[in-house]
XYZ file of C-alpha atoms in Angstrom:
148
model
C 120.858 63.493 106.884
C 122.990 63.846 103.855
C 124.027 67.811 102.792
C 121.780 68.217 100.226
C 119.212 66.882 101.877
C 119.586 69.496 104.754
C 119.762 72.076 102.205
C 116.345 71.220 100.438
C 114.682 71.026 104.252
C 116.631 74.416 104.790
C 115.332 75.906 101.305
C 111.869 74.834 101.893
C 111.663 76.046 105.625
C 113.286 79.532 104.093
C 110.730 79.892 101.243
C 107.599 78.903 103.515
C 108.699 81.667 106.009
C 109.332 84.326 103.230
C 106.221 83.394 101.516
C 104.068 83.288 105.530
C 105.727 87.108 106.031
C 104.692 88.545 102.428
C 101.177 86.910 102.440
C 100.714 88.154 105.993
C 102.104 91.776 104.900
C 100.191 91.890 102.177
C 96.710 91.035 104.623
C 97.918 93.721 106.734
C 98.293 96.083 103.893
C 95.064 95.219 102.177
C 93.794 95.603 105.718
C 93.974 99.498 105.402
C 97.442 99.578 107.483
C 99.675 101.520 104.902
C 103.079 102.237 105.057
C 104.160 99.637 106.903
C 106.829 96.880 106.429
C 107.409 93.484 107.724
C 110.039 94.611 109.952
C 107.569 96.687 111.623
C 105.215 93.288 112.285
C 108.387 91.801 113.984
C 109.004 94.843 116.092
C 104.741 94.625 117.235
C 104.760 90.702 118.077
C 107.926 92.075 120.831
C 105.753 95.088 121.655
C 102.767 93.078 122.604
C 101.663 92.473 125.167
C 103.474 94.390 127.681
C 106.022 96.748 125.670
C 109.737 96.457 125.540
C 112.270 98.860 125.621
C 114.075 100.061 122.558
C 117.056 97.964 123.912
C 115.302 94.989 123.900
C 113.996 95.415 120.598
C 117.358 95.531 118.972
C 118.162 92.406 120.337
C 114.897 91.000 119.640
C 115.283 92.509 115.835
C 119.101 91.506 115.252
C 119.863 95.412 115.148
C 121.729 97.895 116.249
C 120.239 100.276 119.367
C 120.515 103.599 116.708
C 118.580 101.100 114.163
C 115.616 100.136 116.976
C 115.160 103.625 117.970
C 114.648 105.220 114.498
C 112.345 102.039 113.860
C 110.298 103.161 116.794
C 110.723 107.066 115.848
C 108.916 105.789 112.667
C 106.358 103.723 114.546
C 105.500 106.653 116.820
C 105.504 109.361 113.932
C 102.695 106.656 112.767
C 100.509 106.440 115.605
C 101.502 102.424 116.426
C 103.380 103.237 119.389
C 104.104 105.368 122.098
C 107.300 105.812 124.556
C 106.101 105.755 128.667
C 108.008 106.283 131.471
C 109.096 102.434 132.655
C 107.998 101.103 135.655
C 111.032 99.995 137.357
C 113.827 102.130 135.464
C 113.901 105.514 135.670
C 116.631 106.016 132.847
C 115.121 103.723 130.368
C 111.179 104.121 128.141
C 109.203 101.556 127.629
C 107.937 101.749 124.018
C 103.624 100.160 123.992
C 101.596 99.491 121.121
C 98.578 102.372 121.144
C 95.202 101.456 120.049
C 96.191 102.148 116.670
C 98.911 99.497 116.893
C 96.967 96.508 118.292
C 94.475 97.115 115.682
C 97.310 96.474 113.023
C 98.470 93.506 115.039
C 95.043 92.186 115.124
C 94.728 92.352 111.093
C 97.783 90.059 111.249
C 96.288 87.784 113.162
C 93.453 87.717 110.597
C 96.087 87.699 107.963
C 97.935 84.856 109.049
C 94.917 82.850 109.548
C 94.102 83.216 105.373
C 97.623 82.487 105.391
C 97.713 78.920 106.809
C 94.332 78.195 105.740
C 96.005 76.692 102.454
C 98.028 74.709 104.279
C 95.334 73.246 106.748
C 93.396 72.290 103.633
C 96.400 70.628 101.818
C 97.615 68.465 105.098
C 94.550 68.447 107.094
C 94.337 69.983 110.525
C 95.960 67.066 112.596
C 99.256 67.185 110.269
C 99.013 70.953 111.027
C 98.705 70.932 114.425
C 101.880 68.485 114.670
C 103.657 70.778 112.175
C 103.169 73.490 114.317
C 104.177 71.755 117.619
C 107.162 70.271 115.518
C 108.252 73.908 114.849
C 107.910 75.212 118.386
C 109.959 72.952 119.211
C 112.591 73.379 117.324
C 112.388 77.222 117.624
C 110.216 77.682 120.849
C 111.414 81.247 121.474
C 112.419 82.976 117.590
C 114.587 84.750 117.128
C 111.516 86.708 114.891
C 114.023 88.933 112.342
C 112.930 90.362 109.460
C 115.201 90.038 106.297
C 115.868 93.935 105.400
C-alpha cells in the first residue's frame, strides 16, 4: 500500500469514527441525558458490566489517575456512578454504573443503532456484518479514547 493510500484509508477510518461518536452523542443528548460528553460514553462502555476501578479507567481512557478520578467525581456528582468497596482489594473502589447510568448507556445503544442504520442501507447488511468483523479484527480489544 502506497503512503497516500494509507493516509486516505487512515482519514476515512478517522472521520467515520468522529462522525459514529458525535451522531451517537448527539442520540444520547437528544435522549434527555444532558451534560454529558463523549468522554463520559468511553468511561461507561469500561464501567459496564462489572465496574472498574479508577486505575483502570485511566488506562482504559489514555489519562492520567488525577484525570480518571475527577472524571468519575463528575460522573458521581451526576448520578451515573457510584464508588463501592471492591471485592478483593481492600485499598482500592470499584467505581459501577447506577441505574441512572445504564439507562444512559442503553440510549447509546439506541443511538448507535440510528447511527449505522445509514450505513446498513448504503452497503447492505452482509457488507456490514464483514465490515464489522473486519474491524474487530483489526482492533478486537480498543483502545476506546475519546479525543478531548
Amino acid at each position: 500500500m502506497q503512503n497516500s493510500e494509507a493516509m486516505a484509508l487512515s482519514t476515512a477510518l478517522l472521520a467515520a469514527a468522529g462522525e459514529l461518536t458525535q451522531r451517537i452523542h448527539a442520540g444520547v443528548v437528544a435522549r434527555g441525558f444532558e451534560g454529558l460528553r463523549p468522554a463520559h460514553g468511553f468511561a461507561f462502555a469500561r464501567l459496564a458490566p462489572d465496574g472498574a476501578t479508577a486505575t483502570d479507567l485511566a488506562a482504559h481512557l489514555g489519562v492520567t489517575k488525577q484525570a480518571a478520578g475527577q472524571l468519575v467525581d463528575e460522573m458521581v456528582r451526576k448520578g451515573y456512578v457510584e464508588r463501592r468497596p471492591h471485592p478483593v482489594d481492600a485499598r482500592a473502589r470499584l467505581v459501577v454504573l447506577t441505574e441512572r447510568g445504564w439507562a444512559c448507556t442503553r440510549a447509546a445503544e439506541e443511538a448507535a443503532a440510528e447511527a449505522v442504520r445509514p450505513w446498513a442501507e448504503l452497503l447492505g447488511e452482509e457488507e456490514t456484518g464483514r465490515l464489522r468483523g473486519q474491524l474487530t479484527r483489526l482492533a478486537p480489544h480498543g483502545p476506546l479514547r475519546p479525543v478531548w
